[in-house]
Structure formats: structure tokens, C-alpha cells
Amino acid sequence: MAAEGFAIHPMDQFIIRPLFGEGEVHWYTPTNMTLWLFFSVLAITALMVLGTRRRAIVPTRSQSMAELVYGFVYSMVEDVTGKDGVKYFPYVLTLFLFILFANVLGLVPLSFTSTSHVAVTATLALLVFFGVTILGFVNQGIGFLGMFWVTSAPLAIRPILAVIEIVSYFVRPVSHSIRLGGNLMAGHAVLKVFAGFAGALGVASVVPIFAITAIYALEVLVAVVQAYVFTILTCVYLRDAVHSHH
Amino acid sequence: MEHEVYTSEPGGIPQLDVSTFPNQIFWVLVTLVVIYFILTRIGLPRIGAVLAERRGTIANDLAAAEELRLRATEAEAAYTQALADARAEAGRIVAAARAEIQADLDAATAHADAEIAAKAAESEKRIAAIRESAMASVTEVAREAAQDIVAAFGVKADAEMIAAGVTARVKG
């Protein structure tokens, strides 16, 4: 067991590097993240466009998967936000598919997991946050602020509740983004730690390899569940903007 | 955790490397816009159309199946009706044939009866004639026998008287 061999760098997988050559990462520089974002676009196109190119009444396998995703997200939006929220379905589906494919592609060995970066998930969460807030004021005008004034509570404690409601409203994007990014980052870091053990332990590396297998299975679940959680929370927030609380 | 800006040396957390944030945000926004346009321009209208078309096809097929069922019921009713008609027609034909045969039979029977009656009458007539002539012959024979007997006794008897007596005896 060489000292060199035990150098585990679980976080190195998250480093963002320019795709071509070395140097500084400017805002426009194509990076390894850009590459994997591009792959997720390709995968989504393959599923939703190539998979449905036959427009078959009796769907092929790929077409029924596309229809399954469509129906799943559509009914989620309809169930959570109601009929009025259905017009935001394309935005929700964009978010869901992006997160799902970024998560799942991140599980390909040697790949890069875009959604493990808080900057990425915070961008998504802030888009939802500002989108919902603006929609709320557009749809309900000043009445949107009524959601902070809990009329079902006694008048005396309403101001206190209002403060709590407002704080929780502004904490939404934080929890929304950290939940997704943290889960993905932690899972991939753990995988890398066990992989480092496997490289250093010789014959005993059977144990970490088994552990990697188990954690990988868990991570597949996490990848899908976190995409689902992010999407359904988006729908829940959207409901506030679409319907008034009374 | 170091506080200096992370530069690809191990130990820091790449996620907190603020220098890469503009890059990430830019590319994520580009990705989202591209996905959004691919979905709204191609993917979603297509899948929506396919789903609507499928719903329409299923509804049409159900309607067509319902119509076919009705037509099958109608056809079955027509078949039953035709069967009943055919049965009634057959019954009528059988009855007519039976009546015709009966009429023929009756006519033939009547004809045969008439013939038999005629034959019987004729036979009776002939029998009566035979009996008549036989009776006449008996009388004749008896008279001659009586005259011969009387002559044998040697009595000259009146022929008229003998004849009357024989006739009376034969009749009596």
C-alpha cells in the first residue's frame, strides 16, 4: 500500500476545466460541464424527438417512454397546480428532463455531473423562484401577498405568522437548490472515496467494490427521485402563483 | 476548508469556486433554452398530437364497434324473421299439399264407390234374373213331372188344373 496510492481526491471529479487546452474559465469558455450539458440535450432530443419520429398510434418502445415521461409530468402539473397551471407544463417538463438527464448521465463512469454544482441548481431554483413570484403578481396582483397573511389564524398571531411565512418563502430557493446539489455531490463523492479504497486495498478491495455497487444502485434511485422532488416542489410553488389562497 | 479561491488543487470544494459561476450559469441557461425550444417546437406538439390522435382512434374504434354490434343485432333479428317466415311458408305449402292430396283421394274414393255401387247393382240385377229364370224352370219341371206322374197313374188330367196346382204349391 503505497502512500501515493492512497491519495484519494473525491472532489476532483467536480473540477471545471476548459474543454480545449488550459487556461482560465471565462463565462463563455466551453468546459467539461458544457460538454455534459450538451450530452443531456442530445439525450433529451433522442428521447423526445427521435424516439417519437414515427408518430405511431401503437407506440414503439422509445415512443412509449417519451409518452410516459410526458404523461407523468403532465399529470403531476395538472394534479398539483390544477387546470390553470397546465400552461406552464413545458417549463416544468424542461426542468424535469434537464435535471433527470443531468443526474443520470452523471452516473456514467468518467462523466461530469452538472447538477452536483450548487451554481447550477441555484440557477434552476432562482429561475423557479423569480418565475413564480412574477407570475404570482401578474396573476393575482397585490393579492399575491395575501399568501403571507394567514386569515385562518387568530388575528393576534397573524403578524408573527406573516414573518415566518415570508422568511420561509425566501428560504425556498436555498432549500430547493441545496437539496438537489447536495444529494448529487455527496453521492458522487462517496462513490469516489470507496473507489479510492478499492484502488489501495489489494485483495480486500472486494469490500469497497461491493459497497460501490450498492451505493451506485442507491445513486440511481437518488438521481430519479431528486429530479422528481425538484419538479414536484416547482409545481407546489407554482400553485401559489396560479391560485389565490382563498 | 481553505478560504482562498479554488484553483484545481485538491482540498477545496470545486462547487464553491466562484470564478466558474458565470460560466456555469451561462451554459446552464443556454442548455435550458435549447431544451425548451426543442421540446416546445418539436417534441411536445408531436407527442400531444399522437396522444390526441390515439384518443380519437380509440373513441372511433369504440363507436365503430358499437355500430357493428347494432348491425349484428339487426342481422340476427332479420335472420330470425326470415327463419320464421320460411317456417310459416313451409307450413302453408304442407297444408296446401295435404288438402290437394285429400281432395284427390276423396274424388278417387267417391269414383271407386260409385263404380262399386254400379257393379253391385248390375250383379244384383243379373242375380235376380237368374233367380227368376231358375224359378220359372223349377215350375216348368215340376208341372211336367206332375203331369207325367198323373199320367203314370193312368188318370187323364186336365193340363190347366195341374199347372195351376203346381204353381200354387211351388209358390207356397
PDB file of N, CA, C and O in Angstrom, chain A residues 23-88:
ATOM      1  N   GLY A  23      -6.038  26.999 -19.184  1.00  0.00           N
ATOM      2  CA  GLY A  23      -6.240  28.431 -19.018  1.00  0.00           C
ATOM      3  C   GLY A  23      -7.434  28.749 -18.165  1.00  0.00           C
ATOM      4  O   GLY A  23      -8.019  27.885 -17.525  1.00  0.00           O
ATOM      5  N   GLU A  24      -7.770  29.992 -18.163  1.00  0.00           N
ATOM      6  CA  GLU A  24      -8.811  30.487 -17.284  1.00  0.00           C
ATOM      7  C   GLU A  24     -10.191  30.108 -17.833  1.00  0.00           C
ATOM      8  O   GLU A  24     -10.368  29.931 -19.033  1.00  0.00           O
ATOM      9  N   VAL A  25     -11.144  29.966 -16.908  1.00  0.00           N
ATOM     10  CA  VAL A  25     -12.512  29.674 -17.317  1.00  0.00           C
ATOM     11  C   VAL A  25     -13.284  30.979 -17.381  1.00  0.00           C
ATOM     12  O   VAL A  25     -13.630  31.559 -16.365  1.00  0.00           O
ATOM     13  N   HIS A  26     -13.479  31.479 -18.611  1.00  0.00           N
ATOM     14  CA  HIS A  26     -14.281  32.690 -18.770  1.00  0.00           C
ATOM     15  C   HIS A  26     -15.749  32.303 -18.813  1.00  0.00           C
ATOM     16  O   HIS A  26     -16.101  31.130 -18.834  1.00  0.00           O
ATOM     17  N   TRP A  27     -16.620  33.281 -18.863  1.00  0.00           N
ATOM     18  CA  TRP A  27     -18.049  32.959 -18.811  1.00  0.00           C
ATOM     19  C   TRP A  27     -18.492  32.195 -20.051  1.00  0.00           C
ATOM     20  O   TRP A  27     -19.466  31.441 -20.013  1.00  0.00           O
ATOM     21  N   TYR A  28     -17.746  32.382 -21.162  1.00  0.00           N
ATOM     22  CA  TYR A  28     -18.157  31.746 -22.415  1.00  0.00           C
ATOM     23  C   TYR A  28     -17.351  30.494 -22.714  1.00  0.00           C
ATOM     24  O   TYR A  28     -17.637  29.803 -23.682  1.00  0.00           O
ATOM     25  N   THR A  29     -16.337  30.151 -21.900  1.00  0.00           N
ATOM     26  CA  THR A  29     -15.441  29.051 -22.231  1.00  0.00           C
ATOM     27  C   THR A  29     -16.196  27.725 -22.236  1.00  0.00           C
ATOM     28  O   THR A  29     -16.869  27.395 -21.257  1.00  0.00           O
ATOM     29  N   PRO A  30     -16.110  26.968 -23.311  1.00  0.00           N
ATOM     30  CA  PRO A  30     -16.680  25.611 -23.261  1.00  0.00           C
ATOM     31  C   PRO A  30     -15.865  24.761 -22.288  1.00  0.00           C
ATOM     32  O   PRO A  30     -14.640  24.691 -22.390  1.00  0.00           O
ATOM     33  N   THR A  31     -16.541  24.163 -21.333  1.00  0.00           N
ATOM     34  CA  THR A  31     -15.845  23.379 -20.311  1.00  0.00           C
ATOM     35  C   THR A  31     -16.348  21.939 -20.360  1.00  0.00           C
ATOM     36  O   THR A  31     -17.209  21.589 -21.169  1.00  0.00           O
ATOM     37  N   ASN A  32     -15.771  21.112 -19.462  1.00  0.00           N
ATOM     38  CA  ASN A  32     -16.271  19.741 -19.354  1.00  0.00           C
ATOM     39  C   ASN A  32     -17.750  19.738 -18.970  1.00  0.00           C
ATOM     40  O   ASN A  32     -18.514  18.884 -19.403  1.00  0.00           O
ATOM     41  N   MET A  33     -18.153  20.747 -18.174  1.00  0.00           N
ATOM     42  CA  MET A  33     -19.583  20.823 -17.852  1.00  0.00           C
ATOM     43  C   MET A  33     -20.392  21.121 -19.109  1.00  0.00           C
ATOM     44  O   MET A  33     -21.442  20.504 -19.344  1.00  0.00           O
ATOM     45  N   THR A  34     -19.903  22.006 -19.937  1.00  0.00           N
ATOM     46  CA  THR A  34     -20.599  22.337 -21.187  1.00  0.00           C
ATOM     47  C   THR A  34     -20.806  21.083 -22.019  1.00  0.00           C
ATOM     48  O   THR A  34     -21.892  20.867 -22.575  1.00  0.00           O
ATOM     49  N   LEU A  35     -19.747  20.262 -22.077  1.00  0.00           N
ATOM     50  CA  LEU A  35     -19.832  19.026 -22.856  1.00  0.00           C
ATOM     51  C   LEU A  35     -20.968  18.138 -22.360  1.00  0.00           C
ATOM     52  O   LEU A  35     -21.778  17.635 -23.146  1.00  0.00           O
ATOM     53  N   TRP A  36     -21.046  17.983 -21.033  1.00  0.00           N
ATOM     54  CA  TRP A  36     -22.070  17.075 -20.498  1.00  0.00           C
ATOM     55  C   TRP A  36     -23.458  17.688 -20.507  1.00  0.00           C
ATOM     56  O   TRP A  36     -24.453  16.973 -20.595  1.00  0.00           O
ATOM     57  N   LEU A  37     -23.503  19.023 -20.454  1.00  0.00           N
ATOM     58  CA  LEU A  37     -24.806  19.678 -20.680  1.00  0.00           C
ATOM     59  C   LEU A  37     -25.271  19.404 -22.097  1.00  0.00           C
ATOM     60  O   LEU A  37     -26.449  19.109 -22.345  1.00  0.00           O
ATOM     61  N   PHE A  38     -24.316  19.451 -23.026  1.00  0.00           N
ATOM     62  CA  PHE A  38     -24.631  19.178 -24.425  1.00  0.00           C
ATOM     63  C   PHE A  38     -25.128  17.738 -24.581  1.00  0.00           C
ATOM     64  O   PHE A  38     -26.097  17.477 -25.310  1.00  0.00           O
ATOM     65  N   PHE A  39     -24.450  16.806 -23.866  1.00  0.00           N
ATOM     66  CA  PHE A  39     -24.900  15.410 -23.943  1.00  0.00           C
ATOM     67  C   PHE A  39     -26.329  15.252 -23.422  1.00  0.00           C
ATOM     68  O   PHE A  39     -27.116  14.460 -23.959  1.00  0.00           O
ATOM     69  N   SER A  40     -26.644  16.010 -22.361  1.00  0.00           N
ATOM     70  CA  SER A  40     -28.010  15.876 -21.838  1.00  0.00           C
ATOM     71  C   SER A  40     -29.013  16.422 -22.858  1.00  0.00           C
ATOM     72  O   SER A  40     -30.099  15.862 -23.018  1.00  0.00           O
ATOM     73  N   VAL A  41     -28.634  17.482 -23.575  1.00  0.00           N
ATOM     74  CA  VAL A  41     -29.502  17.988 -24.643  1.00  0.00           C
ATOM     75  C   VAL A  41     -29.688  16.909 -25.704  1.00  0.00           C
ATOM     76  O   VAL A  41     -30.814  16.646 -26.175  1.00  0.00           O
ATOM     77  N   LEU A  42     -28.559  16.256 -26.071  1.00  0.00           N
ATOM     78  CA  LEU A  42     -28.638  15.184 -27.070  1.00  0.00           C
ATOM     79  C   LEU A  42     -29.559  14.060 -26.597  1.00  0.00           C
ATOM     80  O   LEU A  42     -30.399  13.558 -27.354  1.00  0.00           O
ATOM     81  N   ALA A  43     -29.402  13.673 -25.340  1.00  0.00           N
ATOM     82  CA  ALA A  43     -30.200  12.554 -24.823  1.00  0.00           C
ATOM     83  C   ALA A  43     -31.680  12.920 -24.810  1.00  0.00           C
ATOM     84  O   ALA A  43     -32.544  12.103 -25.179  1.00  0.00           O
ATOM     85  N   ILE A  44     -31.984  14.157 -24.399  1.00  0.00           N
ATOM     86  CA  ILE A  44     -33.385  14.588 -24.370  1.00  0.00           C
ATOM     87  C   ILE A  44     -33.942  14.624 -25.786  1.00  0.00           C
ATOM     88  O   ILE A  44     -35.074  14.196 -26.041  1.00  0.00           O
ATOM     89  N   THR A  45     -33.125  15.119 -26.722  1.00  0.00           N
ATOM     90  CA  THR A  45     -33.566  15.140 -28.122  1.00  0.00           C
ATOM     91  C   THR A  45     -33.818  13.722 -28.621  1.00  0.00           C
ATOM     92  O   THR A  45     -34.807  13.450 -29.307  1.00  0.00           O
ATOM     93  N   ALA A  46     -32.897  12.825 -28.261  1.00  0.00           N
ATOM     94  CA  ALA A  46     -33.056  11.434 -28.702  1.00  0.00           C
ATOM     95  C   ALA A  46     -34.370  10.854 -28.189  1.00  0.00           C
ATOM     96  O   ALA A  46     -35.106  10.187 -28.928  1.00  0.00           O
ATOM     97  N   LEU A  47     -34.670  11.138 -26.925  1.00  0.00           N
ATOM     98  CA  LEU A  47     -35.889  10.563 -26.346  1.00  0.00           C
ATOM     99  C   LEU A  47     -37.147  11.221 -26.905  1.00  0.00           C
ATOM    100  O   LEU A  47     -38.055  10.540 -27.382  1.00  0.00           O
ATOM    101  N   MET A  48     -37.166  12.553 -26.857  1.00  0.00           N
ATOM    102  CA  MET A  48     -38.431  13.248 -27.130  1.00  0.00           C
ATOM    103  C   MET A  48     -38.646  13.543 -28.611  1.00  0.00           C
ATOM    104  O   MET A  48     -39.771  13.787 -29.028  1.00  0.00           O
ATOM    105  N   VAL A  49     -37.570  13.546 -29.398  1.00  0.00           N
ATOM    106  CA  VAL A  49     -37.738  13.861 -30.820  1.00  0.00           C
ATOM    107  C   VAL A  49     -37.504  12.628 -31.691  1.00  0.00           C
ATOM    108  O   VAL A  49     -38.379  12.214 -32.444  1.00  0.00           O
ATOM    109  N   LEU A  50     -36.316  12.028 -31.542  1.00  0.00           N
ATOM    110  CA  LEU A  50     -36.047  10.848 -32.368  1.00  0.00           C
ATOM    111  C   LEU A  50     -36.950   9.690 -31.969  1.00  0.00           C
ATOM    112  O   LEU A  50     -37.451   8.961 -32.826  1.00  0.00           O
ATOM    113  N   GLY A  51     -37.177   9.555 -30.665  1.00  0.00           N
ATOM    114  CA  GLY A  51     -37.990   8.441 -30.195  1.00  0.00           C
ATOM    115  C   GLY A  51     -39.427   8.508 -30.681  1.00  0.00           C
ATOM    116  O   GLY A  51     -40.107   7.493 -30.774  1.00  0.00           O
ATOM    117  N   THR A  52     -39.880   9.732 -31.002  1.00  0.00           N
ATOM    118  CA  THR A  52     -41.294   9.876 -31.386  1.00  0.00           C
ATOM    119  C   THR A  52     -41.437  10.161 -32.874  1.00  0.00           C
ATOM    120  O   THR A  52     -42.503  10.560 -33.323  1.00  0.00           O
ATOM    121  N   ARG A  53     -40.354   9.949 -33.661  1.00  0.00           N
ATOM    122  CA  ARG A  53     -40.391  10.432 -35.053  1.00  0.00           C
ATOM    123  C   ARG A  53     -41.421   9.696 -35.894  1.00  0.00           C
ATOM    124  O   ARG A  53     -41.878  10.180 -36.909  1.00  0.00           O
ATOM    125  N   ARG A  54     -41.818   8.498 -35.465  1.00  0.00           N
ATOM    126  CA  ARG A  54     -42.795   7.754 -36.280  1.00  0.00           C
ATOM    127  C   ARG A  54     -44.237   8.174 -36.012  1.00  0.00           C
ATOM    128  O   ARG A  54     -45.142   7.806 -36.747  1.00  0.00           O
ATOM    129  N   ARG A  55     -44.451   8.865 -34.910  1.00  0.00           N
ATOM    130  CA  ARG A  55     -45.810   9.319 -34.548  1.00  0.00           C
ATOM    131  C   ARG A  55     -46.799   8.160 -34.599  1.00  0.00           C
ATOM    132  O   ARG A  55     -47.894   8.268 -35.150  1.00  0.00           O
ATOM    133  N   ALA A  56     -46.367   7.020 -34.071  1.00  0.00           N
ATOM    134  CA  ALA A  56     -47.182   5.813 -34.218  1.00  0.00           C
ATOM    135  C   ALA A  56     -48.358   5.831 -33.244  1.00  0.00           C
ATOM    136  O   ALA A  56     -48.228   6.293 -32.114  1.00  0.00           O
ATOM    137  N   ILE A  57     -49.490   5.349 -33.732  1.00  0.00           N
ATOM    138  CA  ILE A  57     -50.650   5.187 -32.851  1.00  0.00           C
ATOM    139  C   ILE A  57     -50.348   4.080 -31.844  1.00  0.00           C
ATOM    140  O   ILE A  57     -50.647   4.193 -30.657  1.00  0.00           O
ATOM    141  N   VAL A  58     -49.745   3.012 -32.337  1.00  0.00           N
ATOM    142  CA  VAL A  58     -49.244   1.970 -31.441  1.00  0.00           C
ATOM    143  C   VAL A  58     -47.760   2.243 -31.267  1.00  0.00           C
ATOM    144  O   VAL A  58     -46.990   2.053 -32.195  1.00  0.00           O
ATOM    145  N   PRO A  59     -47.364   2.754 -30.087  1.00  0.00           N
ATOM    146  CA  PRO A  59     -46.023   3.300 -29.961  1.00  0.00           C
ATOM    147  C   PRO A  59     -44.928   2.233 -29.929  1.00  0.00           C
ATOM    148  O   PRO A  59     -45.159   1.103 -29.503  1.00  0.00           O
ATOM    149  N   THR A  60     -43.754   2.648 -30.426  1.00  0.00           N
ATOM    150  CA  THR A  60     -42.567   1.816 -30.246  1.00  0.00           C
ATOM    151  C   THR A  60     -42.111   1.975 -28.797  1.00  0.00           C
ATOM    152  O   THR A  60     -42.659   2.769 -28.047  1.00  0.00           O
ATOM    153  N   ARG A  61     -41.060   1.236 -28.448  1.00  0.00           N
ATOM    154  CA  ARG A  61     -40.571   1.311 -27.070  1.00  0.00           C
ATOM    155  C   ARG A  61     -40.128   2.713 -26.695  1.00  0.00           C
ATOM    156  O   ARG A  61     -40.520   3.248 -25.676  1.00  0.00           O
ATOM    157  N   SER A  62     -39.316   3.315 -27.557  1.00  0.00           N
ATOM    158  CA  SER A  62     -38.800   4.640 -27.221  1.00  0.00           C
ATOM    159  C   SER A  62     -39.942   5.650 -27.195  1.00  0.00           C
ATOM    160  O   SER A  62     -39.964   6.540 -26.350  1.00  0.00           O
ATOM    161  N   GLN A  63     -40.898   5.490 -28.121  1.00  0.00           N
ATOM    162  CA  GLN A  63     -42.011   6.442 -28.128  1.00  0.00           C
ATOM    163  C   GLN A  63     -42.853   6.306 -26.873  1.00  0.00           C
ATOM    164  O   GLN A  63     -43.318   7.301 -26.308  1.00  0.00           O
ATOM    165  N   SER A  64     -43.046   5.062 -26.404  1.00  0.00           N
ATOM    166  CA  SER A  64     -43.871   4.953 -25.197  1.00  0.00           C
ATOM    167  C   SER A  64     -43.130   5.478 -23.980  1.00  0.00           C
ATOM    168  O   SER A  64     -43.756   5.960 -23.047  1.00  0.00           O
ATOM    169  N   MET A  65     -41.778   5.412 -23.989  1.00  0.00           N
ATOM    170  CA  MET A  65     -41.047   6.045 -22.890  1.00  0.00           C
ATOM    171  C   MET A  65     -41.251   7.552 -22.918  1.00  0.00           C
ATOM    172  O   MET A  65     -41.484   8.182 -21.885  1.00  0.00           O
ATOM    173  N   ALA A  66     -41.154   8.134 -24.117  1.00  0.00           N
ATOM    174  CA  ALA A  66     -41.370   9.580 -24.238  1.00  0.00           C
ATOM    175  C   ALA A  66     -42.774   9.942 -23.785  1.00  0.00           C
ATOM    176  O   ALA A  66     -42.972  10.910 -23.046  1.00  0.00           O
ATOM    177  N   GLU A  67     -43.759   9.117 -24.209  1.00  0.00           N
ATOM    178  CA  GLU A  67     -45.144   9.394 -23.809  1.00  0.00           C
ATOM    179  C   GLU A  67     -45.328   9.227 -22.312  1.00  0.00           C
ATOM    180  O   GLU A  67     -46.097   9.946 -21.676  1.00  0.00           O
ATOM    181  N   LEU A  68     -44.597   8.260 -21.750  1.00  0.00           N
ATOM    182  CA  LEU A  68     -44.672   8.019 -20.312  1.00  0.00           C
ATOM    183  C   LEU A  68     -44.185   9.245 -19.546  1.00  0.00           C
ATOM    184  O   LEU A  68     -44.851   9.715 -18.616  1.00  0.00           O
ATOM    185  N   VAL A  69     -43.017   9.788 -19.963  1.00  0.00           N
ATOM    186  CA  VAL A  69     -42.474  10.979 -19.305  1.00  0.00           C
ATOM    187  C   VAL A  69     -43.449  12.141 -19.461  1.00  0.00           C
ATOM    188  O   VAL A  69     -43.756  12.853 -18.501  1.00  0.00           O
ATOM    189  N   TYR A  70     -43.939  12.314 -20.689  1.00  0.00           N
ATOM    190  CA  TYR A  70     -44.907  13.384 -20.976  1.00  0.00           C
ATOM    191  C   TYR A  70     -46.117  13.257 -20.052  1.00  0.00           C
ATOM    192  O   TYR A  70     -46.501  14.199 -19.363  1.00  0.00           O
ATOM    193  N   GLY A  71     -46.703  12.066 -20.035  1.00  0.00           N
ATOM    194  CA  GLY A  71     -47.906  11.862 -19.231  1.00  0.00           C
ATOM    195  C   GLY A  71     -47.640  12.014 -17.750  1.00  0.00           C
ATOM    196  O   GLY A  71     -48.453  12.576 -17.014  1.00  0.00           O
ATOM    197  N   PHE A  72     -46.472  11.533 -17.317  1.00  0.00           N
ATOM    198  CA  PHE A  72     -46.113  11.602 -15.892  1.00  0.00           C
ATOM    199  C   PHE A  72     -46.038  13.046 -15.429  1.00  0.00           C
ATOM    200  O   PHE A  72     -46.675  13.433 -14.450  1.00  0.00           O
ATOM    201  N   VAL A  73     -45.260  13.860 -16.179  1.00  0.00           N
ATOM    202  CA  VAL A  73     -45.084  15.251 -15.771  1.00  0.00           C
ATOM    203  C   VAL A  73     -46.385  16.027 -15.972  1.00  0.00           C
ATOM    204  O   VAL A  73     -46.751  16.859 -15.141  1.00  0.00           O
ATOM    205  N   TYR A  74     -47.097  15.716 -17.057  1.00  0.00           N
ATOM    206  CA  TYR A  74     -48.348  16.423 -17.328  1.00  0.00           C
ATOM    207  C   TYR A  74     -49.344  16.202 -16.195  1.00  0.00           C
ATOM    208  O   TYR A  74     -49.941  17.149 -15.686  1.00  0.00           O
ATOM    209  N   SER A  75     -49.497  14.957 -15.780  1.00  0.00           N
ATOM    210  CA  SER A  75     -50.477  14.703 -14.717  1.00  0.00           C
ATOM    211  C   SER A  75     -49.990  15.288 -13.397  1.00  0.00           C
ATOM    212  O   SER A  75     -50.789  15.711 -12.573  1.00  0.00           O
ATOM    213  N   MET A  76     -48.642  15.313 -13.222  1.00  0.00           N
ATOM    214  CA  MET A  76     -48.115  15.927 -11.997  1.00  0.00           C
ATOM    215  C   MET A  76     -48.491  17.404 -11.959  1.00  0.00           C
ATOM    216  O   MET A  76     -49.014  17.910 -10.961  1.00  0.00           O
ATOM    217  N   VAL A  77     -48.252  18.102 -13.072  1.00  0.00           N
ATOM    218  CA  VAL A  77     -48.578  19.533 -13.130  1.00  0.00           C
ATOM    219  C   VAL A  77     -50.074  19.730 -12.929  1.00  0.00           C
ATOM    220  O   VAL A  77     -50.505  20.598 -12.163  1.00  0.00           O
ATOM    221  N   GLU A  78     -50.869  18.896 -13.610  1.00  0.00           N
ATOM    222  CA  GLU A  78     -52.317  19.061 -13.535  1.00  0.00           C
ATOM    223  C   GLU A  78     -52.835  18.773 -12.127  1.00  0.00           C
ATOM    224  O   GLU A  78     -53.680  19.499 -11.605  1.00  0.00           O
ATOM    225  N   ASP A  79     -52.308  17.712 -11.510  1.00  0.00           N
ATOM    226  CA  ASP A  79     -52.779  17.347 -10.172  1.00  0.00           C
ATOM    227  C   ASP A  79     -52.398  18.392  -9.140  1.00  0.00           C
ATOM    228  O   ASP A  79     -53.183  18.706  -8.253  1.00  0.00           O
ATOM    229  N   VAL A  80     -51.168  18.902  -9.223  1.00  0.00           N
ATOM    230  CA  VAL A  80     -50.688  19.783  -8.167  1.00  0.00           C
ATOM    231  C   VAL A  80     -51.152  21.215  -8.379  1.00  0.00           C
ATOM    232  O   VAL A  80     -51.631  21.868  -7.460  1.00  0.00           O
ATOM    233  N   THR A  81     -51.043  21.710  -9.621  1.00  0.00           N
ATOM    234  CA  THR A  81     -51.374  23.119  -9.834  1.00  0.00           C
ATOM    235  C   THR A  81     -52.792  23.309 -10.347  1.00  0.00           C
ATOM    236  O   THR A  81     -53.283  24.424 -10.355  1.00  0.00           O
ATOM    237  N   GLY A  82     -53.432  22.256 -10.782  1.00  0.00           N
ATOM    238  CA  GLY A  82     -54.788  22.395 -11.306  1.00  0.00           C
ATOM    239  C   GLY A  82     -54.779  22.740 -12.784  1.00  0.00           C
ATOM    240  O   GLY A  82     -53.732  22.902 -13.408  1.00  0.00           O
ATOM    241  N   LYS A  83     -56.005  22.866 -13.339  1.00  0.00           N
ATOM    242  CA  LYS A  83     -56.147  23.108 -14.783  1.00  0.00           C
ATOM    243  C   LYS A  83     -55.422  24.372 -15.230  1.00  0.00           C
ATOM    244  O   LYS A  83     -54.885  24.432 -16.337  1.00  0.00           O
ATOM    245  N   ASP A  84     -55.448  25.402 -14.346  1.00  0.00           N
ATOM    246  CA  ASP A  84     -54.853  26.684 -14.746  1.00  0.00           C
ATOM    247  C   ASP A  84     -53.338  26.593 -14.887  1.00  0.00           C
ATOM    248  O   ASP A  84     -52.727  27.400 -15.577  1.00  0.00           O
ATOM    249  N   GLY A  85     -52.741  25.610 -14.222  1.00  0.00           N
ATOM    250  CA  GLY A  85     -51.295  25.517 -14.235  1.00  0.00           C
ATOM    251  C   GLY A  85     -50.749  24.760 -15.430  1.00  0.00           C
ATOM    252  O   GLY A  85     -49.545  24.741 -15.664  1.00  0.00           O
ATOM    253  N   VAL A  86     -51.651  24.142 -16.196  1.00  0.00           N
ATOM    254  CA  VAL A  86     -51.199  23.280 -17.286  1.00  0.00           C
ATOM    255  C   VAL A  86     -50.417  24.061 -18.342  1.00  0.00           C
ATOM    256  O   VAL A  86     -49.546  23.529 -19.006  1.00  0.00           O
ATOM    257  N   LYS A  87     -50.698  25.371 -18.444  1.00  0.00           N
ATOM    258  CA  LYS A  87     -49.982  26.133 -19.481  1.00  0.00           C
ATOM    259  C   LYS A  87     -48.499  26.290 -19.149  1.00  0.00           C
ATOM    260  O   LYS A  87     -47.716  26.660 -20.015  1.00  0.00           O
ATOM    261  N   TYR A  88     -48.113  26.010 -17.921  1.00  0.00           N
ATOM    262  CA  TYR A  88     -46.690  26.074 -17.575  1.00  0.00           C
ATOM    263  C   TYR A  88     -46.006  24.709 -17.702  1.00  0.00           C
ATOM    264  O   TYR A  88     -44.852  24.557 -17.341  1.00  0.00           O
TER     265      TYR A  88
END
